[in-house]
Amino acid sequence: MLVERWFVRAVLLGAIVLSAGCAMVTVGDVSPRDYIAQRRGDILSGRHLSGQTAETLAMAGLDDEPCERAPLPCIDALAAVSPMAEERRQSAIAELWLARATRGEFGVGAPAELARDQAYFEVARHAYAYLFFSERDASARAFEDRQTQVRDYYNYAVQQFAIDLGHRARERPGVALATDVGSTHVVVDLHSLSWANERPREVVAASALRFNGIRSTYRRDGLGAELVVDVRPEDGATTDRAYQAMPTPSATAFLRFSGDTLDEVLHARDAVLEGHDPFRDATVSVGNTTVPLAGNFTAGYGLWLARSGFATQSLATLFGRSRGISQPRIYLMQPYDPNRRVILLLHGLASSPEAWVNVANDILGDERLRRHFQVWQVYYPTNMPLPLNNRAIRDAFARTLAHFDPGGQAVASQHMVIIGHSMGGILARLMVSSSGDLIVNDITQGNARKKAYIARRARDIDPYLRFTALPNFDEAIFIAAPHRGTDFATNRLSRLLSNLIRLPAAVVTRFGGMLADLAGDDGDAQGKKVALVPNSIDNLRADDAFVRAAAKLPIDPTVRYHSIIARRNPEGPLEDSDDGLVPYWSSHLAGAASEKVIVFGHSVQETPQAVLEVRRILTENLDRQR
């Protein structure tokens, strides 16, 4: 009896132990470090398939590790499983195709490229099917991690596909932009892009670019591949037009599959790779579903500056070297838009559009400002005297407007804002001022010789000394501008620098005598004193005749103007301060709507405080226009 009891107890204990060993469910802890990885980790961000795809494979009796190594059999198996929710199926198949595209051994040569392109193409197809043709629409999954993952699969696949297609387009000039991917024919539609007729030199993924010198990268989350397209001429040729679009525009690629049902999309024999301008297109629609279009507003600008060579060219210009420029040009930071108002930027001495890198980037990055403004930058030869640059920039500006808006009725031609830094601030002030006879009278005051000279050469001189305020502007911002000149222009270093500056021979031949005669002191009939041809640094002297006269010009009463002024030392009276080059008494303007003083040096336009002030002024400008 005792043995029987012992035996029964042993059997029961063994049964308990065995049943515990066969338990189907256990529980463990998830560390904070693994929290995000568990929800967001996938084949694109890490080394393995996502948890969602692994679970979907398990439902089909498949193991995720072999599927990572050999995705194609698993893709076929998932496609055949029934029943299965299409959201699960299509998102998992998209990730498996991505595993093949990024990890597959395709070899080298054209067949390998086509096989890789087909893998990326199928990623995009199944991601597209998930986003637009599965059980729920995109808005119903707006907060789901899985939709974010699948969106990224689509964007990355379209990015790689578009870049490869761009490479082939460059290698086959004159051939229509189209390709066959398996049984699907893909055409390229660039009709909405301003550069549609130009073959790209290079197509670059915006996500692959990192910039030094730019504080922020501005972009818009959404669907589509964020790209930069380099359309500079292969031979380096430049146009003689007064204006030029930035040669590295941003673009967003969107791959659209034909079909109105899930089955039609999965078997579509036609697709369109669309090129969109993210500045103009904010959304994209498929059927009744509209989603945000991805866009990058910094990468194109940054790549242009990085490849421009402005830093060396601006110095070559200052010293009259062969690689410099001799005429101003207006660069459009985005394709011309008749419904966006213009912000015109003018840089300072020995500078270029690089001086505005963070100002322009922050304007383009501010969604409200971007919707209402477009940025134009003037790149002008800073060795030239102020009167010549004033006239030349006015001419370039007029020709640019005449090209884009001959009737002058577009929104873009009205209520513009002009912003100038340093010497560009003086030029900006000249643009919104009318001289009448003030400059002529001031220069010739008490000087019979100069008065007679101007009267004798009125036809040649008047365009440079008599001008009217441009009616297009109603707001101006002057940053560290030496309106009344600066004593720095007369010190030994500046005089040495001035002596190294060379004006173009054509300018000296045409204007040298006139400029010298107007700038020089009175000599006797025998010409005992020889007047030198003044350059830009000479014009910045506080005792320069033109600067003295220009400082007296009234700013047009319809223009609201502002000053941003720097001071190196926060201590001491403001009136005695300077920014290292320009004193406060020269930058200060009575009657300004606002004056912001920032503790910094002369390049104050690049400080966050100055950029925020510019944005404040522009935002208030929009508020007043409503």
XYZ file of C-alpha atoms in Angstrom:
626
model
C 0.000 0.000 0.000
C 2.800 2.350 0.885
C 4.552 1.487 -2.345
C 1.415 2.183 -4.332
C 1.006 5.628 -2.729
C 4.612 6.455 -3.441
C 4.170 5.340 -7.030
C 1.029 7.445 -7.540
C 2.726 10.503 -6.057
C 5.754 9.992 -8.284
C 3.573 9.728 -11.357
C 1.666 12.890 -10.428
C 4.897 14.786 -9.756
C 6.332 13.641 -13.071
C 3.183 14.742 -14.856
C 3.418 18.156 -13.251
C 7.074 18.513 -14.245
C 6.390 17.387 -17.796
C 3.409 19.661 -18.178
C 5.484 22.624 -16.975
C 8.215 21.742 -19.465
C 5.664 21.856 -22.291
C 4.240 25.273 -21.354
C 3.322 27.222 -24.488
C 3.550 30.740 -23.077
C 6.237 32.425 -21.039
C 6.817 36.059 -20.224
C 9.895 38.257 -20.090
C 10.809 41.910 -19.688
C 11.531 44.459 -22.435
C 14.282 46.909 -21.561
C 13.872 50.628 -22.349
C 16.745 50.290 -24.821
C 14.835 47.648 -26.782
C 11.517 49.507 -26.705
C 12.023 51.515 -29.922
C 14.082 48.831 -31.640
C 11.263 46.349 -31.129
C 8.725 48.673 -32.739
C 10.821 50.442 -35.375
C 13.732 48.130 -36.139
C 13.660 46.625 -39.630
C 15.847 45.604 -42.557
C 16.389 49.260 -43.493
C 17.490 50.493 -40.088
C 19.180 47.394 -38.728
C 20.406 43.933 -39.601
C 17.182 41.935 -39.479
C 13.612 41.893 -40.686
C 11.103 43.789 -38.579
C 9.080 42.108 -35.862
C 5.913 42.572 -37.933
C 7.380 40.771 -40.921
C 8.789 38.012 -38.735
C 5.322 37.470 -37.235
C 3.721 37.427 -40.684
C 6.231 34.842 -41.867
C 5.547 32.747 -38.780
C 1.826 32.772 -39.621
C 2.781 31.164 -42.935
C 5.013 28.618 -41.251
C 8.211 30.370 -42.343
C 11.304 31.312 -40.367
C 12.572 34.867 -40.697
C 16.306 34.063 -40.686
C 16.301 31.901 -43.854
C 13.970 34.444 -45.463
C 16.504 37.202 -44.817
C 19.144 35.207 -46.667
C 16.914 34.004 -49.510
C 13.824 36.217 -49.793
C 12.383 35.030 -53.120
C 10.929 31.658 -51.987
C 9.405 33.369 -48.950
C 7.893 36.084 -51.140
C 6.242 33.416 -53.301
C 5.039 31.558 -50.218
C 3.481 34.672 -48.665
C 1.767 35.545 -51.924
C 0.063 32.132 -51.898
C -1.108 32.120 -48.261
C -4.857 32.453 -47.779
C -6.512 33.886 -45.854
C -4.239 36.727 -44.797
C -4.816 40.437 -44.275
C -3.359 42.341 -47.217
C -1.806 44.948 -44.935
C 0.293 42.211 -43.381
C 1.037 40.488 -46.660
C 2.010 43.534 -48.736
C 4.103 45.200 -46.030
C 6.004 41.953 -45.390
C 6.585 41.313 -49.103
C 7.828 44.901 -49.530
C 10.375 44.375 -46.762
C 11.486 41.028 -48.191
C 12.083 42.633 -51.595
C 14.063 45.325 -49.777
C 16.175 42.627 -48.140
C 16.910 41.246 -51.585
C 17.667 44.688 -53.037
C 20.066 45.697 -50.272
C 21.655 42.329 -49.529
C 21.340 40.378 -52.737
C 24.460 39.234 -54.599
C 23.758 40.687 -58.017
C 27.306 40.802 -59.354
C 28.333 43.515 -61.776
C 27.300 44.706 -65.222
C 23.998 45.551 -66.879
C 22.091 42.346 -65.933
C 23.012 42.850 -62.290
C 21.861 46.468 -62.389
C 18.548 45.445 -63.921
C 18.047 42.738 -61.277
C 18.721 45.237 -58.482
C 16.419 47.799 -60.098
C 13.696 45.187 -60.343
C 14.047 44.426 -56.634
C 13.700 48.105 -55.721
C 10.831 48.432 -58.162
C 8.968 45.568 -56.460
C 9.617 47.145 -53.052
C 7.882 50.273 -54.309
C 5.022 48.301 -55.903
C 4.116 46.346 -52.767
C 4.603 49.353 -50.480
C 2.325 51.321 -52.829
C -0.234 48.509 -52.652
C -0.096 48.541 -48.844
C -0.434 52.323 -48.631
C -3.315 52.781 -51.067
C -5.041 49.446 -51.782
C -5.146 47.401 -48.581
C -8.005 47.154 -46.076
C -7.609 50.609 -44.518
C -6.570 53.893 -46.035
C -3.470 55.822 -44.968
C -5.339 58.176 -42.641
C -6.675 55.273 -40.601
C -3.092 54.124 -39.949
C -1.673 57.603 -39.407
C -0.141 56.823 -36.007
C 1.027 53.291 -36.739
C 4.724 52.492 -36.713
C 4.217 49.993 -39.517
C 2.950 52.611 -41.933
C 5.999 54.763 -41.192
C 8.224 51.784 -41.933
C 6.492 50.957 -45.208
C 6.561 54.609 -46.265
C 10.316 54.541 -45.739
C 10.591 51.341 -47.816
C 8.775 53.088 -50.660
C 10.793 56.292 -50.426
C 14.145 54.526 -50.289
C 13.291 52.163 -53.142
C 12.075 55.009 -55.381
C 15.201 56.992 -54.489
C 17.521 54.188 -55.592
C 15.473 53.441 -58.704
C 15.427 57.111 -59.744
C 19.175 57.543 -59.177
C 19.959 54.480 -61.314
C 17.632 55.739 -64.028
C 19.350 59.136 -63.891
C 22.741 57.484 -64.419
C 21.468 55.635 -67.462
C 19.878 58.795 -68.854
C 23.227 60.565 -68.707
C 24.924 57.694 -70.525
C 22.286 57.659 -73.270
C 21.653 61.265 -74.347
C 18.863 61.648 -76.829
C 17.119 58.449 -75.719
C 13.639 58.806 -74.241
C 13.502 58.569 -70.462
C 11.811 55.187 -70.095
C 12.734 51.666 -69.093
C 11.282 48.188 -68.819
C 11.347 46.472 -65.439
C 10.353 42.878 -65.972
C 6.971 43.035 -67.713
C 6.278 46.611 -66.576
C 7.033 49.619 -68.781
C 8.079 52.699 -66.810
C 7.990 56.170 -68.357
C 9.408 59.312 -66.769
C 7.212 62.412 -66.500
C 9.119 65.614 -65.728
C 6.703 68.092 -67.304
C 6.067 69.962 -64.040
C 9.790 70.652 -63.492
C 11.385 73.793 -64.913
C 14.489 71.894 -66.032
C 12.548 69.141 -67.816
C 14.341 69.757 -71.121
C 17.810 69.432 -69.624
C 19.636 66.152 -69.117
C 20.861 65.875 -65.536
C 24.579 65.679 -64.942
C 23.866 63.845 -61.704
C 20.938 62.771 -59.538
C 21.793 62.776 -55.841
C 19.866 61.493 -52.844
C 19.191 64.429 -50.543
C 19.384 62.076 -47.571
C 23.005 61.262 -48.465
C 24.171 64.890 -48.178
C 25.602 66.415 -45.009
C 26.721 70.042 -44.980
C 29.159 71.970 -42.868
C 28.247 75.636 -42.506
C 24.474 75.143 -42.625
C 22.817 75.106 -39.237
C 19.596 73.302 -40.131
C 18.276 70.969 -42.793
C 14.676 71.769 -43.648
C 12.473 69.103 -45.126
C 8.879 67.913 -45.200
C 7.966 64.364 -44.209
C 5.795 62.562 -46.716
C 5.760 60.125 -49.599
C 8.351 60.284 -52.377
C 12.119 60.284 -52.825
C 13.909 63.523 -51.922
C 16.497 64.242 -54.616
C 18.826 66.948 -55.882
C 19.427 67.194 -59.611
C 22.619 68.754 -60.959
C 21.807 70.344 -64.332
C 24.987 72.358 -64.801
C 26.251 72.241 -68.400
C 28.872 69.546 -68.914
C 31.222 71.998 -70.644
C 30.981 74.530 -67.825
C 29.473 77.119 -70.160
C 27.629 80.028 -68.581
C 24.765 82.024 -69.963
C 24.904 85.749 -70.635
C 21.414 86.247 -69.271
C 20.873 88.572 -66.338
C 19.271 85.770 -64.360
C 19.852 82.084 -63.777
C 18.009 79.395 -61.885
C 19.998 77.633 -59.208
C 21.620 74.725 -61.124
C 21.000 72.127 -58.410
C 17.230 72.172 -57.925
C 15.450 69.971 -55.438
C 12.996 67.418 -56.763
C 10.773 64.689 -55.360
C 10.266 61.445 -57.291
C 6.959 59.604 -57.030
C 6.444 56.184 -58.643
C 2.818 55.658 -59.669
C 1.483 52.261 -60.723
C -1.487 51.859 -63.055
C -4.611 50.202 -61.722
C -7.561 50.931 -59.471
C -7.564 47.733 -57.442
C -5.027 45.766 -55.479
C -4.830 43.024 -58.114
C -4.416 45.541 -60.940
C -1.559 47.290 -59.090
C 0.209 44.018 -58.315
C 0.071 43.029 -61.983
C 0.402 46.502 -63.508
C 2.234 46.577 -66.816
C 2.624 50.350 -66.786
C 4.069 52.790 -64.263
C 5.093 56.435 -64.245
C 8.049 57.930 -62.403
C 6.870 61.478 -61.737
C 9.136 64.396 -60.946
C 7.665 66.997 -58.595
C 8.891 70.386 -57.441
C 8.509 70.275 -53.631
C 8.216 74.082 -53.519
C 5.074 73.890 -55.642
C 3.600 70.475 -54.839
C 2.827 69.758 -51.186
C 0.615 66.698 -51.681
C 0.123 63.804 -54.056
C -3.087 61.870 -54.690
C -3.852 58.259 -55.594
C -7.544 57.697 -56.186
C -9.421 59.368 -53.350
C -6.419 59.367 -51.012
C -4.236 62.446 -50.684
C -0.994 62.300 -48.705
C 1.843 64.776 -48.048
C 4.602 64.834 -50.651
C 8.100 64.586 -49.212
C 10.405 67.514 -49.867
C 13.863 68.767 -49.005
C 14.362 72.544 -49.087
C 18.005 72.695 -48.009
C 19.901 70.048 -49.972
C 19.729 71.735 -53.386
C 20.854 75.075 -51.998
C 23.645 73.500 -49.979
C 24.942 71.467 -52.920
C 24.922 74.550 -55.147
C 27.007 76.523 -52.690
C 29.356 73.594 -52.072
C 30.042 73.188 -55.800
C 29.902 76.840 -56.831
C 33.469 77.928 -56.139
C 32.099 81.266 -54.923
C 34.724 81.651 -52.209
C 37.646 81.783 -54.658
C 35.682 83.464 -57.427
C 34.598 86.364 -55.231
C 38.245 87.078 -54.344
C 39.253 86.774 -57.996
C 36.552 89.319 -58.779
C 37.721 91.735 -56.098
C 41.289 91.719 -57.418
C 40.269 91.764 -61.076
C 41.542 88.287 -61.920
C 40.405 86.315 -64.957
C 38.138 83.914 -63.058
C 36.070 86.726 -61.563
C 32.768 88.155 -62.757
C 32.264 91.525 -64.427
C 28.458 91.796 -64.457
C 25.808 91.134 -61.824
C 23.578 88.122 -62.112
C 20.380 87.248 -60.287
C 20.075 83.673 -59.039
C 16.648 82.207 -58.386
C 16.687 79.817 -55.436
C 13.684 77.956 -56.864
C 11.807 77.959 -60.179
C 10.047 81.283 -60.759
C 6.582 81.363 -59.231
C 4.318 84.264 -60.288
C 2.300 83.905 -57.086
C 5.155 84.189 -54.590
C 6.607 87.560 -53.661
C 10.329 88.129 -54.125
C 12.970 88.608 -51.444
C 16.078 90.112 -53.067
C 19.387 89.594 -51.238
C 22.550 91.661 -51.854
C 25.826 90.498 -50.297
C 28.740 92.682 -49.237
C 32.320 93.406 -50.248
C 34.489 90.448 -51.383
C 31.495 88.188 -50.843
C 28.948 86.116 -52.745
C 25.630 84.281 -52.205
C 27.469 82.189 -49.606
C 27.095 85.158 -47.241
C 23.358 84.421 -47.037
C 23.547 80.676 -46.495
C 21.635 80.514 -43.221
C 19.392 83.507 -43.920
C 18.160 82.051 -47.210
C 17.992 78.516 -45.819
C 15.883 79.603 -42.845
C 13.514 81.539 -45.105
C 13.099 78.506 -47.361
C 12.677 76.306 -44.294
C 9.903 78.382 -42.703
C 6.676 76.876 -44.048
C 4.654 80.074 -43.983
C 7.406 82.197 -45.500
C 8.057 79.528 -48.126
C 4.409 79.565 -49.189
C 4.447 83.313 -49.823
C 8.020 84.230 -50.789
C 10.689 83.177 -53.245
C 14.344 84.113 -52.771
C 16.462 85.820 -55.419
C 20.131 86.516 -54.796
C 22.219 89.144 -56.555
C 25.804 88.097 -57.265
C 27.695 91.176 -58.340
C 31.344 92.259 -58.834
C 32.351 93.888 -55.567
C 35.398 95.619 -57.034
C 33.204 97.989 -59.041
C 32.348 101.503 -57.822
C 28.940 101.939 -56.232
C 27.405 104.076 -59.022
C 28.240 101.440 -61.624
C 26.967 98.542 -59.541
C 23.805 100.469 -58.711
C 23.037 100.901 -62.401
C 24.103 97.388 -63.428
C 22.054 95.669 -60.718
C 19.021 97.769 -61.601
C 19.407 96.717 -65.243
C 19.785 93.017 -64.359
C 16.765 93.227 -62.077
C 14.661 94.937 -64.765
C 15.626 92.366 -67.410
C 14.789 89.510 -65.054
C 11.349 90.917 -64.316
C 10.736 91.653 -67.992
C 11.469 88.041 -68.854
C 9.218 86.455 -66.241
C 6.477 89.092 -65.972
C 6.485 91.441 -68.992
C 3.224 93.076 -67.932
C 4.360 93.592 -64.351
C 1.027 92.351 -62.983
C 2.085 89.162 -61.218
C 2.073 88.885 -57.436
C 5.819 88.230 -57.668
C 6.429 91.719 -59.063
C 4.680 93.535 -56.229
C 5.472 94.211 -52.562
C 8.985 92.822 -52.699
C 11.458 92.852 -49.838
C 15.097 93.856 -50.332
C 17.819 92.868 -47.846
C 21.408 94.038 -48.031
C 24.470 93.324 -45.930
C 27.449 95.706 -45.642
C 28.131 97.273 -49.055
C 25.038 95.413 -50.262
C 23.114 97.441 -47.693
C 24.227 100.664 -49.366
C 23.165 99.291 -52.746
C 19.840 98.142 -51.304
C 19.236 101.652 -50.003
C 20.013 103.122 -53.420
C 17.407 100.782 -54.940
C 14.665 102.257 -52.768
C 15.795 105.892 -53.023
C 15.327 108.616 -55.613
C 18.233 110.925 -56.277
C 16.676 113.756 -58.225
C 19.463 116.319 -58.586
C 20.722 115.806 -55.043
C 23.816 113.712 -55.887
C 24.822 115.922 -58.818
C 24.354 119.103 -56.797
C 26.220 117.710 -53.828
C 29.183 116.516 -55.885
C 29.470 119.755 -57.842
C 28.798 122.147 -54.971
C 31.305 124.987 -55.203
C 33.154 123.225 -58.025
C 32.659 124.928 -61.366
C 34.827 122.406 -63.203
C 32.796 119.401 -62.092
C 29.528 121.174 -62.795
C 30.619 121.968 -66.334
C 31.949 118.445 -66.797
C 28.637 116.850 -65.791
C 26.693 119.230 -68.008
C 28.953 118.386 -70.939
C 28.670 114.617 -70.437
C 25.106 114.474 -69.165
C 24.126 111.635 -71.489
C 26.875 109.391 -70.107
C 26.711 110.455 -66.475
C 23.015 110.889 -65.736
C 22.162 107.148 -65.571
C 24.682 106.751 -62.746
C 23.924 109.856 -60.715
C 20.207 110.291 -61.335
C 17.790 107.476 -60.580
C 14.416 106.798 -58.987
C 13.294 104.323 -56.346
C 12.240 100.980 -57.762
C 8.464 100.704 -57.271
C 8.550 96.950 -56.652
C 9.773 97.162 -53.052
C 7.837 98.176 -49.980
C 10.104 96.707 -47.273
C 13.866 96.906 -46.791
C 16.288 95.460 -44.241
C 19.797 96.926 -43.934
C 22.323 94.775 -42.072
C 25.648 96.257 -40.893
C 25.422 98.759 -43.726
C 27.950 101.652 -43.824
C 25.456 104.190 -45.181
C 27.807 107.064 -44.321
C 31.000 105.180 -45.071
C 33.600 104.008 -42.604
C 36.946 105.221 -41.362
C 38.195 101.660 -41.763
C 38.337 102.277 -45.520
C 41.052 104.886 -44.934
C 43.422 102.919 -42.701
C 46.709 101.511 -43.947
C 45.447 97.954 -44.462
C 42.433 99.095 -46.457
C 44.538 101.404 -48.614
C 46.905 98.532 -49.339
C 43.947 96.342 -50.239
C 42.476 99.096 -52.397
C 45.736 99.385 -54.327
C 45.538 95.675 -55.154
C 42.039 95.944 -56.614
C 41.862 96.034 -60.397
C 38.856 97.100 -62.399
C 38.168 95.408 -65.759
C 39.951 97.108 -68.642
C 36.646 97.713 -70.424
C 35.299 99.545 -67.373
C 38.402 101.702 -67.037
C 38.296 102.533 -70.739
C 34.637 103.473 -70.710
C 34.189 105.030 -67.270
C 37.649 105.652 -65.864
C 37.919 109.280 -66.877
C 34.425 110.109 -65.739
C 34.834 108.441 -62.341
C 38.249 109.950 -61.775
C 37.091 113.432 -62.690
C 34.053 113.203 -60.411
C 36.027 111.780 -57.499
C 39.211 113.817 -57.827
C 40.096 117.126 -56.218
C 40.221 120.255 -58.292
C 43.494 120.641 -60.166
C 44.629 123.619 -62.159
C 44.530 123.845 -65.926
C 47.872 122.090 -66.191
C 46.499 119.089 -64.237
C 48.999 119.164 -61.396
C 46.866 116.665 -59.518
C 46.015 113.334 -61.121
C 42.750 111.774 -59.959
C 42.751 108.008 -59.610
C 39.850 105.839 -60.730
C 37.965 104.960 -57.512
C 36.998 101.378 -56.735
C 34.546 99.873 -54.260
C 36.769 100.347 -51.205
C 37.336 103.995 -52.140
C 33.553 104.400 -52.228
C 33.309 103.164 -48.652
C 35.392 105.988 -47.256
C 33.460 108.365 -45.048
C 34.761 111.299 -47.109
C 33.891 109.772 -50.505
C 31.827 112.246 -52.535
C 29.294 109.699 -53.781
C 28.748 108.091 -50.371
C 28.344 111.475 -48.711
C 25.731 112.463 -51.260
C 23.954 109.084 -51.249
C 23.650 109.178 -47.447
C 21.436 112.239 -47.796
C 18.963 110.592 -50.171
C 15.500 110.130 -48.691
C 14.206 106.569 -48.726
C 10.945 106.290 -50.659
C 8.062 107.005 -48.226
C 6.207 103.860 -49.343
C 9.096 101.674 -48.097
C 9.138 100.453 -44.523
C 12.772 99.916 -43.529
C 14.676 98.254 -40.703
C 18.249 98.162 -39.407
C 20.186 95.247 -37.951
C 23.408 96.557 -36.450
C 26.324 94.775 -34.781
C 28.626 95.908 -32.018
C 31.717 93.958 -30.985
C 31.804 95.188 -27.400
C 28.648 95.264 -25.300
C 30.198 97.841 -23.002
C 30.137 101.609 -23.512
C 27.767 103.992 -25.293
C 25.984 102.540 -28.323
C 26.776 105.679 -30.329
C 30.503 104.989 -29.973
C 30.341 101.292 -30.846
C 31.295 99.485 -34.045
C 31.282 95.963 -35.454
C 34.977 95.934 -36.268
C 34.456 97.539 -39.674
C 31.370 99.737 -39.555
C 30.593 102.217 -36.751
C 27.118 102.573 -35.318
C 26.835 106.177 -36.505
C 27.143 104.970 -40.082
C 24.644 102.064 -39.832
C 21.985 103.883 -37.832
C 19.093 105.341 -39.810
C 16.573 107.708 -38.346
C 12.974 106.774 -39.071
C 13.575 103.022 -39.185
C 10.556 100.911 -38.256
C 12.864 98.817 -36.083
C 16.515 98.655 -35.090
C 18.052 95.483 -33.704
C 21.540 95.707 -32.135
C 23.399 92.395 -31.770
C 26.681 91.826 -29.986
C 28.783 90.355 -32.770
C 31.192 91.269 -35.536
C 30.553 92.551 -39.038
C 29.238 89.210 -40.411
C 26.252 89.536 -38.125
C 23.798 88.400 -40.819
C 24.786 84.796 -40.106
C 23.933 84.838 -36.409
C 20.766 83.113 -35.187
C 19.637 86.421 -33.664
C 19.845 88.224 -37.001
C 18.103 85.412 -38.857
C 15.294 85.395 -36.295
C 14.965 89.166 -36.678
C 14.698 88.836 -40.453
C 12.046 86.166 -40.051
C 10.153 88.344 -37.576
C 10.108 91.245 -40.026
C 8.984 89.025 -42.900
C 6.243 87.430 -40.805
C 4.919 90.839 -39.758
C 5.065 91.885 -43.399
C 2.773 88.969 -44.277
C 0.418 89.900 -41.450
C 0.103 93.444 -42.823
C -0.619 92.147 -46.348
C -3.630 90.092 -45.240
